[in-house]
mmCIF file of C-alpha atoms and ligand atoms in Angstrom:
data_model
loop_
_atom_site.group_PDB
_atom_site.id
_atom_site.type_symbol
_atom_site.label_atom_id
_atom_site.label_comp_id
_atom_site.label_asym_id
_atom_site.label_seq_id
_atom_site.Cartn_x
_atom_site.Cartn_y
_atom_site.Cartn_z
ATOM 1 C CA MET A 63 19.034 96.743 179.265
ATOM 2 C CA ASP A 64 16.820 94.411 181.315
ATOM 3 C CA ILE A 65 18.459 92.489 184.111
ATOM 4 C CA VAL A 66 17.277 88.994 184.910
ATOM 5 C CA ARG A 67 18.493 87.306 188.038
ATOM 6 C CA ALA A 68 18.528 83.554 187.513
ATOM 7 C CA ASP A 69 17.998 81.250 190.527
ATOM 8 C CA ASP A 70 21.218 79.319 189.786
ATOM 9 C CA ALA A 71 23.471 78.426 186.866
ATOM 10 C CA ASP A 72 20.999 75.813 185.673
ATOM 11 C CA ASP A 73 18.186 78.357 185.637
ATOM 12 C CA LEU A 74 20.407 80.739 183.670
ATOM 13 C CA GLY A 75 20.743 78.126 180.916
ATOM 14 C CA ARG A 76 17.009 77.444 181.009
ATOM 15 C CA ARG A 77 16.146 81.134 180.699
ATOM 16 C CA ALA A 78 18.593 81.685 177.832
ATOM 17 C CA ALA A 79 17.248 78.575 176.079
ATOM 18 C CA ARG A 80 13.739 79.927 176.391
ATOM 19 C CA ILE A 81 14.759 83.051 174.488
ATOM 20 C CA VAL A 82 16.513 81.039 171.758
ATOM 21 C CA MET A 83 13.493 78.761 171.407
ATOM 22 C CA ALA A 84 11.055 81.671 171.250
ATOM 23 C CA THR A 85 13.161 83.230 168.506
ATOM 24 C CA LEU A 86 13.137 79.998 166.501
ATOM 25 C CA ALA A 87 9.400 79.467 167.115
ATOM 26 C CA ARG A 88 8.748 82.866 165.454
ATOM 27 C CA ALA A 89 11.344 82.385 162.674
ATOM 28 C CA PRO A 90 12.708 78.902 162.204
ATOM 29 C CA ASP A 91 15.418 80.195 159.918
ATOM 30 C CA ALA A 92 16.490 82.975 162.330
ATOM 31 C CA THR A 93 20.139 84.043 162.369
ATOM 32 C CA LEU A 94 21.667 83.406 165.795
ATOM 33 C CA VAL A 95 25.056 84.355 167.178
ATOM 34 C CA PHE A 96 26.611 82.016 169.759
ATOM 35 C CA PRO A 97 29.804 82.147 171.739
ATOM 36 C CA VAL A 98 31.761 79.199 173.101
ATOM 37 C CA GLY A 99 33.417 79.064 176.532
ATOM 38 C CA ALA A 100 32.301 78.030 179.963
ATOM 39 C CA THR A 101 29.284 80.353 180.208
ATOM 40 C CA PRO A 102 27.047 78.936 177.433
ATOM 41 C CA ARG A 103 27.464 75.278 178.516
ATOM 42 C CA GLY A 104 24.175 75.232 180.471
ATOM 43 C CA LEU A 105 22.350 76.828 177.570
ATOM 44 C CA PHE A 106 23.780 74.281 175.088
ATOM 45 C CA ALA A 107 22.849 71.394 177.374
ATOM 46 C CA ARG A 108 19.279 72.697 177.750
ATOM 47 C CA LEU A 109 18.842 73.213 173.932
ATOM 48 C CA ILE A 110 20.151 69.691 173.269
ATOM 49 C CA GLY A 111 17.839 68.269 175.896
ATOM 50 C CA GLU A 112 14.842 70.022 174.273
ATOM 51 C CA HIS A 113 15.916 68.767 170.885
ATOM 52 C CA ARG A 114 16.204 65.196 172.142
ATOM 53 C CA ALA A 115 12.781 65.470 173.759
ATOM 54 C CA GLY A 116 11.322 66.495 170.359
ATOM 55 C CA ARG A 117 10.501 70.071 171.531
ATOM 56 C CA LEU A 118 13.057 71.899 169.426
ATOM 57 C CA ASP A 119 13.771 71.709 165.732
ATOM 58 C CA ALA A 120 16.756 74.042 165.069
ATOM 59 C CA SER A 121 17.700 72.484 161.814
ATOM 60 C CA ARG A 122 16.767 75.572 159.746
ATOM 61 C CA ALA A 123 18.550 78.055 162.073
ATOM 62 C CA ARG A 124 21.482 79.966 160.720
ATOM 63 C CA VAL A 125 24.379 80.349 163.126
ATOM 64 C CA VAL A 126 27.146 82.914 163.197
ATOM 65 C CA LEU A 127 30.155 82.212 165.386
ATOM 66 C CA LEU A 128 31.039 85.218 167.568
ATOM 67 C CA ASP A 129 34.796 84.976 167.434
ATOM 68 C CA GLU A 130 37.738 82.799 166.554
ATOM 69 C CA TYR A 131 41.486 82.565 166.996
ATOM 70 C CA ALA A 132 43.640 83.761 164.119
ATOM 71 C CA GLY A 133 46.626 81.909 162.853
ATOM 72 C CA ILE A 134 45.674 78.355 163.744
ATOM 73 C CA THR A 135 44.744 75.658 161.268
ATOM 74 C CA ARG A 136 41.175 75.175 160.238
ATOM 75 C CA ASP A 137 41.038 71.696 161.713
ATOM 76 C CA ASP A 138 42.586 72.553 165.077
ATOM 77 C CA ARG A 139 40.306 71.059 167.744
ATOM 78 C CA ARG A 140 40.748 74.198 169.805
ATOM 79 C CA SER A 141 39.231 76.431 167.207
ATOM 80 C CA PHE A 142 35.947 77.946 168.350
ATOM 81 C CA ALA A 143 34.260 76.653 165.182
ATOM 82 C CA ALA A 144 35.258 73.086 165.981
ATOM 83 C CA TRP A 145 34.064 73.606 169.573
ATOM 84 C CA LEU A 146 30.694 75.015 168.503
ATOM 85 C CA ARG A 147 30.167 72.230 165.976
ATOM 86 C CA ARG A 148 30.947 69.539 168.532
ATOM 87 C CA ASP A 149 29.010 71.008 171.496
ATOM 88 C CA LEU A 150 25.989 72.483 169.766
ATOM 89 C CA LEU A 151 25.550 72.245 166.062
ATOM 90 C CA GLN A 152 26.032 68.484 165.577
ATOM 91 C CA PRO A 153 23.806 67.542 168.532
ATOM 92 C CA LEU A 154 21.113 69.909 167.201
ATOM 93 C CA ASP A 155 21.416 68.573 163.592
ATOM 94 C CA ILE A 156 22.462 71.970 162.301
ATOM 95 C CA THR A 157 24.507 71.238 159.167
ATOM 96 C CA ALA A 158 27.904 72.793 158.441
ATOM 97 C CA ASP A 159 26.525 74.952 155.590
ATOM 98 C CA ARG A 160 24.343 76.785 158.136
ATOM 99 C CA LEU A 161 27.390 78.011 160.133
ATOM 100 C CA LEU A 162 29.052 81.251 159.195
ATOM 101 C CA ALA A 163 32.480 81.329 160.889
ATOM 102 C CA PHE A 164 35.725 83.149 160.559
ATOM 103 C CA ALA A 165 38.410 81.030 158.922
ATOM 104 C CA PRO A 166 41.299 81.058 161.421
ATOM 105 C CA ASN A 167 43.682 81.362 158.481
ATOM 106 C CA GLY A 168 41.523 83.961 156.745
ATOM 107 C CA ASP A 169 43.061 87.064 155.179
ATOM 108 C CA ARG A 170 43.597 89.637 157.916
ATOM 109 C CA ASP A 171 42.139 92.431 155.765
ATOM 110 C CA ILE A 172 39.145 90.779 154.152
ATOM 111 C CA GLU A 173 37.934 88.106 156.536
ATOM 112 C CA GLY A 174 35.842 90.620 158.550
ATOM 113 C CA SER A 175 34.040 91.976 155.488
ATOM 114 C CA ARG A 176 33.404 88.455 154.223
ATOM 115 C CA ILE A 177 31.587 87.707 157.528
ATOM 116 C CA GLU A 178 29.689 91.050 157.495
ATOM 117 C CA ALA A 179 28.561 90.290 153.922
ATOM 118 C CA GLY A 180 27.441 86.811 154.987
ATOM 119 C CA ILE A 181 25.423 88.287 157.843
ATOM 120 C CA ALA A 182 23.813 90.827 155.529
ATOM 121 C CA ALA A 183 22.929 88.100 152.995
ATOM 122 C CA TRP A 184 21.145 86.275 155.834
ATOM 123 C CA GLY A 185 19.102 89.378 156.668
ATOM 124 C CA GLY A 186 21.018 90.511 159.742
ATOM 125 C CA ILE A 187 21.266 88.979 163.199
ATOM 126 C CA ASP A 188 18.000 88.105 164.999
ATOM 127 C CA LEU A 189 19.541 87.104 168.309
ATOM 128 C CA ALA A 190 23.063 87.457 169.641
ATOM 129 C CA VAL A 191 23.866 85.375 172.714
ATOM 130 C CA LEU A 192 27.053 86.624 174.332
ATOM 131 C CA GLY A 193 29.176 86.007 177.412
ATOM 132 C CA ILE A 194 31.044 88.804 179.180
ATOM 133 C CA GLY A 195 34.774 88.475 179.676
ATOM 134 C CA LEU A 196 36.620 89.169 182.925
ATOM 135 C CA ASN A 197 37.772 92.466 181.373
ATOM 136 C CA GLY A 198 34.316 93.280 180.055
ATOM 137 C CA HIS A 199 34.894 92.176 176.505
ATOM 138 C CA LEU A 200 32.203 90.814 174.186
ATOM 139 C CA GLY A 201 33.668 88.348 171.763
ATOM 140 C CA PHE A 202 37.262 89.564 171.246
ATOM 141 C CA ASN A 203 36.174 93.176 171.413
ATOM 142 C CA GLU A 204 38.705 94.112 174.080
ATOM 143 C CA PRO A 205 38.624 97.335 176.068
ATOM 144 C CA GLY A 206 39.126 100.301 173.681
ATOM 145 C CA SER A 207 37.056 98.726 170.915
ATOM 146 C CA PRO A 208 34.859 101.357 169.265
ATOM 147 C CA ALA A 209 31.130 100.973 169.719
ATOM 148 C CA ASP A 210 30.639 101.065 165.976
ATOM 149 C CA SER A 211 33.363 98.465 165.151
ATOM 150 C CA ARG A 212 32.601 95.783 162.667
ATOM 151 C CA ALA A 213 33.879 92.196 162.180
ATOM 152 C CA ARG A 214 37.671 92.316 162.038
ATOM 153 C CA ARG A 215 41.005 90.924 163.124
ATOM 154 C CA VAL A 216 42.180 92.076 166.582
ATOM 155 C CA ALA A 217 44.914 91.581 169.158
ATOM 156 C CA LEU A 218 43.849 89.684 172.261
ATOM 157 C CA ALA A 219 44.181 91.547 175.607
ATOM 158 C CA PRO A 220 46.605 90.108 178.184
ATOM 159 C CA GLU A 221 43.624 89.191 180.474
ATOM 160 C CA THR A 222 42.023 87.246 177.646
ATOM 161 C CA ILE A 223 45.237 85.345 176.904
ATOM 162 C CA ALA A 224 45.650 84.570 180.625
ATOM 163 C CA SER A 225 42.029 83.420 180.927
ATOM 164 C CA ASN A 226 42.192 81.213 177.828
ATOM 165 C CA ALA A 227 45.560 79.630 178.796
ATOM 166 C CA ARG A 228 43.481 76.837 180.493
ATOM 167 C CA TYR A 229 42.557 75.601 177.070
ATOM 168 C CA TRP A 230 46.085 75.770 175.632
ATOM 169 C CA GLY A 231 48.305 74.614 178.501
ATOM 170 C CA ARG A 232 50.350 77.817 178.753
ATOM 171 C CA ALA A 233 49.635 81.449 178.081
ATOM 172 C CA GLU A 234 52.536 81.481 175.594
ATOM 173 C CA ASP A 235 50.633 78.983 173.435
ATOM 174 C CA VAL A 236 47.445 81.001 173.206
ATOM 175 C CA PRO A 237 47.205 82.647 169.747
ATOM 176 C CA PRO A 238 47.806 86.384 170.259
ATOM 177 C CA HIS A 239 45.264 87.459 167.616
ATOM 178 C CA GLY A 240 41.681 86.637 166.800
ATOM 179 C CA PHE A 241 38.729 87.582 164.629
ATOM 180 C CA THR A 242 35.536 88.910 166.179
ATOM 181 C CA LEU A 243 32.162 90.303 165.257
ATOM 182 C CA GLY A 244 32.358 94.014 166.112
ATOM 183 C CA LEU A 245 30.469 95.908 168.804
ATOM 184 C CA GLY A 246 28.603 97.622 165.942
ATOM 185 C CA THR A 247 27.808 94.302 164.347
ATOM 186 C CA LEU A 248 26.385 93.054 167.655
ATOM 187 C CA SER A 249 24.523 96.277 168.406
ATOM 188 C CA ALA A 250 22.686 95.847 165.084
ATOM 189 C CA ALA A 251 21.254 92.500 166.271
ATOM 190 C CA ARG A 252 17.530 92.618 166.817
ATOM 191 C CA ARG A 253 17.934 91.102 170.277
ATOM 192 C CA VAL A 254 20.995 90.747 172.516
ATOM 193 C CA VAL A 255 21.358 88.470 175.518
ATOM 194 C CA VAL A 256 24.448 88.741 177.668
ATOM 195 C CA LEU A 257 25.140 85.883 180.102
ATOM 196 C CA ALA A 258 27.282 86.148 183.248
ATOM 197 C CA SER A 259 27.872 83.158 185.490
ATOM 198 C CA GLY A 260 30.184 82.453 188.431
ATOM 199 C CA PRO A 261 31.889 84.525 191.145
ATOM 200 C CA ALA A 262 34.750 85.582 188.878
ATOM 201 C CA LYS A 263 32.312 87.703 186.854
ATOM 202 C CA ARG A 264 30.749 89.484 189.796
ATOM 203 C CA SER A 265 33.026 92.569 189.762
ATOM 204 C CA ILE A 266 32.745 93.103 185.997
ATOM 205 C CA VAL A 267 28.934 92.787 186.232
ATOM 206 C CA GLN A 268 28.972 95.326 189.027
ATOM 207 C CA ARG A 269 30.994 97.674 186.812
ATOM 208 C CA LEU A 270 28.626 97.091 183.894
ATOM 209 C CA LEU A 271 25.619 97.985 186.005
ATOM 210 C CA ALA A 272 27.252 101.094 187.444
ATOM 211 C CA ASP A 273 29.021 102.527 184.379
ATOM 212 C CA VAL A 274 27.789 104.724 181.622
ATOM 213 C CA PRO A 275 28.596 103.286 178.193
ATOM 214 C CA SER A 276 32.326 103.639 177.475
ATOM 215 C CA PRO A 277 34.909 101.956 175.226
ATOM 216 C CA ASP A 278 36.752 100.907 178.436
ATOM 217 C CA LEU A 279 33.934 98.484 179.075
ATOM 218 C CA PRO A 280 32.939 96.944 175.690
ATOM 219 C CA ALA A 281 29.878 95.138 177.155
ATOM 220 C CA SER A 282 28.411 98.514 178.063
ATOM 221 C CA VAL A 283 27.150 98.857 174.457
ATOM 222 C CA ALA A 284 24.321 96.704 175.712
ATOM 223 C CA HIS A 285 23.038 99.765 177.680
ATOM 224 C CA ARG A 286 22.277 101.523 174.422
ATOM 225 C CA HIS A 287 20.590 98.518 172.757
ATOM 226 C CA PRO A 288 16.822 98.673 172.640
ATOM 227 C CA ALA A 289 16.338 94.942 173.338
ATOM 228 C CA ALA A 290 19.216 93.753 175.484
ATOM 229 C CA THR A 291 18.906 91.434 178.464
ATOM 230 C CA LEU A 292 21.620 90.598 180.967
ATOM 231 C CA ILE A 293 21.013 87.247 182.655
ATOM 232 C CA VAL A 294 23.130 86.710 185.818
ATOM 233 C CA ASP A 295 23.313 83.773 188.168
ATOM 234 C CA PRO A 296 23.578 84.467 191.936
ATOM 235 C CA ASP A 297 27.303 84.011 191.982
ATOM 236 C CA ALA A 298 27.793 86.720 189.322
ATOM 237 C CA ALA A 299 25.107 89.014 190.619
ATOM 238 C CA PRO A 300 26.090 92.006 192.671
ATOM 239 C CA PRO A 301 23.948 92.489 195.760
ATOM 240 C CA GLY A 302 20.698 94.372 195.371
HETATM 241 P P1 PGA B 33 33.824 82.186 179.652
HETATM 242 O O1 PGA B 33 34.374 83.323 178.671
HETATM 243 O O2 PGA B 33 32.407 81.956 179.277
HETATM 244 O O3 PGA B 33 34.704 81.008 179.406
HETATM 245 O O4 PGA B 33 33.953 82.769 181.035
HETATM 246 C C1 PGA B 33 33.651 84.510 178.507
HETATM 247 C C2 PGA B 33 34.550 85.456 177.703
HETATM 248 O O5 PGA B 33 35.758 85.550 178.031
HETATM 249 O O6 PGA B 33 34.077 86.069 176.777
#
């Protein structure tokens, strides 16, 4: 895993955008995984700016949503699919048919295989852009997730529920389950970029850099990936 130390949060977005744009320059119909959340905001802003300036045509990209809450309605504004459509896909003119996303009300036993089949039909994932959670999760692959796990329904960890409470008002209102691409799904991506931004992420980044791969730290699968890059801003970067 390569480590890139960005100059600041803005530079983190710029560097991540450069990787996305290089992927699309090589293959305009590349299959890209994106998360939502606080971390990718700078990346999204940068991509939208490039698009508005006429330097990025992402209209042929195929996008897979990293994760989703389970048990909410499809049109809930807080669904990750609605969030990604609003904040990235619509501004980039990527049409709804080019998004592969878990249905929040999807069948618990078959929704994961539906998404895996969709990814396979698109020729696999070219680039997975990921954030790291406070507890080291990738998507909703919480600690304990097997390195070879595939897309599936999972229970959210207490730290994830606490962290996402800001979007729901109270922790009690956060859906306790979700769907996520698996660590095995993400490890099969041709390229993986993990973003970490802000002081709250510093200790988990430090653990990631120190630890050998272990299911206790889901993001550590990136160590074994042949083309993984961790981009950290100074607030998230451990000294050294
Ligand atoms: P954040 O979430 O980008 O909102 O910090 C990351 C995560 O929990 O996966």
